[in-house]
Amino acid sequence: MKNMTLRDSANLAERFAKPSRRMFLSVTALSAAGFLIGCDSKPTTPAATGPAEAFDAAMNWFVRVGSDNTVTVLNKHIEFGQGTATGLSTLVAEEMDADWSQIRVEHAPADASKYGNTILGGAQGTGGSTAMADSYQKMRVAGAGARAMLIAAAAKRFGVDAGTLAIEKGVVRTADGSKKATFGELAADAAKIAPPAVETLKFKDAANYTYVGKSFARLDSPGKTDGSAVFGYDYRPKDAVTALIARPPKFGGTVKSFDDSAAKKLPGTVAVVQVPQGVAVLAKDMWAAIKAREALKVEWDFAKAETRGSAEMMADYKKLASGAGVSARKEGDAAAAMKGAKKKLSADFEFPFLAHAPLEALNCTVVLTADSCEMWFGSQFPSLDQPTAAAIAGLKPEQVKIHTLYAGGSFGRRATPTADLAAEAVGVAKAWGGKAPVKLVHTREDDIKGGYYRPMVLHRMAAGLDAQGVPVAWTNRIVTQSIMEGTPFLPAGQIDFTAIEGSADLPYVFANMDVDVHLPKSAVPVLWWRSVGHTHTAFATEVFLDEVAKAAGKDPLEFRRTLLAKHPRHLGVLNLAAEKAGWGTPMEKGRARGIAVHESFSSFVAHVAEITVKPDRSFTVDRVVCAVDCGIAVNPDVIVAQMEGGIGYGLSAALHEAITLTKGEVDQSNFTDYTILRASEMPKVEVHIVPSTEKPTGVGEPGLPPIAPAVANAIFAATGKSVRKLPMGTKVPA
Amino acid sequence: MDFTLNGKARTYSGDPDRPLLWVLREDEALTGTKYGCGVAACGACTVLIDGTPTRSCATPASAVAGTKVTTIEGLNGKVGEAVRTAWRELDVVQCGWCQSGQMLTATAFLTETPAPTEAEITAAMDNNLCRCATYQRIKTAVARAADIAKG
Ligand code: FES
Ligand code: FES
């Protein structure tokens, strides 16, 4: 493998970013119903009019203007809480001058040719906090294009020059206000207008924004507060059977034999079928499926299974760390500089496997026929789910229709390179012969024990300072399973950038640096988990940096400022968080502050955490002051919510979460032993957004990486003891 | 077995051990009541049984005979409406999966404790997990709902 330099290895968004294709607007008329508009790489003319339904499969469009005066945004990303539905709609509403109350949002169908994510190489999918970055220009073009067509239709109808018309809250009117028409009234006529060239579109001046930069109510709020929002788990066709899979208790295990006689005697059992993942029971409802699976007896073959415990795996990682790995960054001569250093520091940082545990467990409903496969679920990556389902069903990808429903969280779990959920569901339907709709569900136990974890990680850090206390050497050796190797996301011959992101592109300047990585294999399936490699690299680097700062006799904030002189956006959030938190002002006895800053997914976040340590060594995180720079703040309240959520999710893992294995079997099973953050542990969070005119970047993940190190650094400040192993628990180190 | 569900008379004649959660979601198609853990550990399945917040995943169907069951779909009245208004005003939801349970727990709490302190709110909501960590807004919304309900 070639040595990778910092910037070409570490950032998913940047790796896949290509100059955006030239965009063309295209439009489809919906007879009497209005029109759809989107942007495409090739120009099209208005299609012949036809019933709205006829365009269902071919909608390459982002915005639908209906004669009922609604403006529907087709969200090419799944909404699972991160606020994308609202954020993308904000851009459309802005450029159209629509009224917020007429905006609706729907999930777009699976069709990468129309809804591909340019940052993800054109695949249709949500991840890497890319939704806003990828959609910003596309949504503005779609909105401005729709606006231009509505104006043109009104100009024709009123017999006036288009330039004299204005739109306010979804109503087009003449300069003197004598003639007016709503979007709904104009929709059918506008559908007949040829879409304007993108070059001719006029975008609104930021000074005139009514929506962007202000907070408008989330579009998914009403349905999620009256029980009417339909999530995957809620979708259940009348004659559907519920399927549960009995999976091997050790990863990599396979079915040797099974006895389903007792399961089949139960009144609710419909069928028992073997599938590649294990043995599936199909039953009339959830309760019957649970009972049937309990009654099943399966003998497993563990010949290829992972049989080590997690403690043994970590011991193996430590052995590996004594030798050099593949180089991910090299500056100067770290070994020589370390030899000559006056002061030397070293530390191992250990990270456990983590489960995503979205509160809605995974599920997928499939209707399979000889020539079609229809699926309803929270599909995070249609471009993987669709071909995987097709291959298993023996169909062409275009014969697979995916209906994306709301998902109760994901944090990465619903996007797997293997499309495991779609594969399981279609596999069960296929094995059973698709006799009725199959609703494949996971229980919480399936979820916690099911793998696809954030990998276990070891960071071996070392640093050297010269006689003046200046850090002259920094080394960081990482040992972890690879998430990307063997997936279509990793170009051949390249280092898994998710293992080193945040470490290899460390912004701090040291004259001599070595970052290298070992990627050992295991049958435990691993996966990206909210903020991916940054979950551990931010912790190891930011906590170790505080140790180095102390050795240099410097204040952690001052130390960072010196090392970040060439990184204005890091400095911007660092200084803002420090200022708002009152960094340096005295605190009562037992209280302390810690600071951490980290860039991920092209957004920059700094947190100051304030803790209280009690005499029994227990501690609480009382307050977190967050500063975020994510470019233009499209919907500030969505950004604030994602910072709050990222802080809570990160703190949950920092304090409590670990998946451990004993002889290859997962020790945890449910929220009883896989503990997550509770209301009483949530600190008061204060979010400050750096004003910016840069292109907007994501917020779903970047709030997470700096929280655990900020808390650990507060503990270090309070006790002089560094936290080197996660989860840290609720007591400071003795 | 007869019970009242969101004000309507219902009859259930299936397996008496079957958890109420699945009766609501599958037989009654009231899918606002969510499954999160199945072992009374998360609160996503919370409904009100005669006004008491109860985990429907751990409540056998037989236990609701003769009771009044309220789900998110039937949440109304002064306090229930105040809770919904506050939740929308503050845009509490993220993924939304835990929120029905949060709102029903909040409604029962505010009915008993119309003028709660911050500490009381935190304690009342502490057994309802939210994986999206919307806790700060949940706590603020409960306080806000108390104000709205007071009028
Ligand atoms: S589903 Fe009932 S408490 Fe979790
Ligand atoms: S909003 Fe997602 S679990 Fe609470």
XYZ file of C-alpha atoms in Angstrom, chain A residues 80-81 217-218 221-222 224-225 231 233-234 285-287 355-357 359-360 408-409 411 443-444 637 640-642 644-645 648-649 652 657 670 676-680 682-685, chain B residues 15 17-19 22 25-26 31-32 34-37 39 41-42 44 72-73 84 87-88 91 93-99 103 118 122 125-127 129 131-133 135-137 139:
88
model
C -34.167 9.483 10.647
C -34.061 12.396 12.972
C -40.725 24.201 12.557
C -39.599 20.721 11.582
C -42.903 17.228 14.068
C -46.721 16.984 13.767
C -44.295 12.292 15.248
C -46.347 13.822 18.049
C -42.053 4.177 10.342
C -41.840 -1.091 11.988
C -45.347 0.381 11.691
C -47.838 -11.928 14.476
C -44.923 -10.708 16.589
C -45.822 -12.597 19.749
C -23.737 -0.965 19.086
C -25.710 1.732 17.276
C -28.922 0.662 18.975
C -34.472 2.953 19.208
C -36.488 1.512 16.355
C -36.312 5.559 14.264
C -32.636 6.444 14.202
C -26.429 6.364 13.423
C -35.929 -7.587 18.393
C -33.753 -5.410 20.625
C -32.456 25.103 15.106
C -28.573 23.145 17.436
C -30.639 19.950 17.721
C -27.930 17.919 16.002
C -27.394 18.445 21.325
C -27.979 14.974 19.914
C -25.756 13.168 24.097
C -24.967 10.210 21.842
C -23.615 7.989 26.219
C -21.408 1.794 26.287
C -30.796 -5.266 25.780
C -27.356 4.353 27.367
C -27.561 7.965 28.522
C -30.620 9.003 30.538
C -32.368 12.353 31.038
C -30.647 12.938 34.384
C -27.836 15.051 29.976
C -25.804 18.197 30.569
C -27.125 21.665 29.843
C -26.008 22.250 26.287
C -53.867 -15.138 23.924
C -50.414 -13.460 27.803
C -49.798 -11.527 24.617
C -48.365 -8.110 25.513
C -48.767 -5.994 20.107
C -49.987 -2.199 17.145
C -51.198 -5.265 15.279
C -48.785 2.100 15.717
C -48.010 5.292 17.603
C -43.602 1.885 19.854
C -41.463 -1.158 20.559
C -38.008 -0.326 21.846
C -36.861 -3.155 24.114
C -38.438 -5.732 28.643
C -36.405 -0.880 30.064
C -36.924 2.010 27.622
C -41.135 3.683 24.137
C -50.703 8.778 21.707
C -53.476 8.724 19.099
C -48.418 18.173 22.343
C -43.497 19.362 21.960
C -44.257 21.025 18.624
C -39.379 20.834 17.980
C -38.507 15.233 18.094
C -35.586 13.895 16.173
C -36.149 10.338 14.951
C -39.365 10.380 16.959
C -39.425 6.735 18.027
C -39.384 7.410 21.777
C -41.619 10.449 21.735
C -45.401 12.514 25.883
C -36.705 21.137 37.337
C -35.849 15.190 35.392
C -38.666 11.575 32.730
C -35.553 9.642 33.739
C -36.846 6.195 32.843
C -34.801 6.558 27.070
C -31.392 7.326 21.752
C -31.310 10.637 19.887
C -30.685 12.320 23.264
C -33.450 15.119 26.733
C -32.735 18.822 26.996
C -35.761 19.671 24.872
C -37.223 18.691 29.960
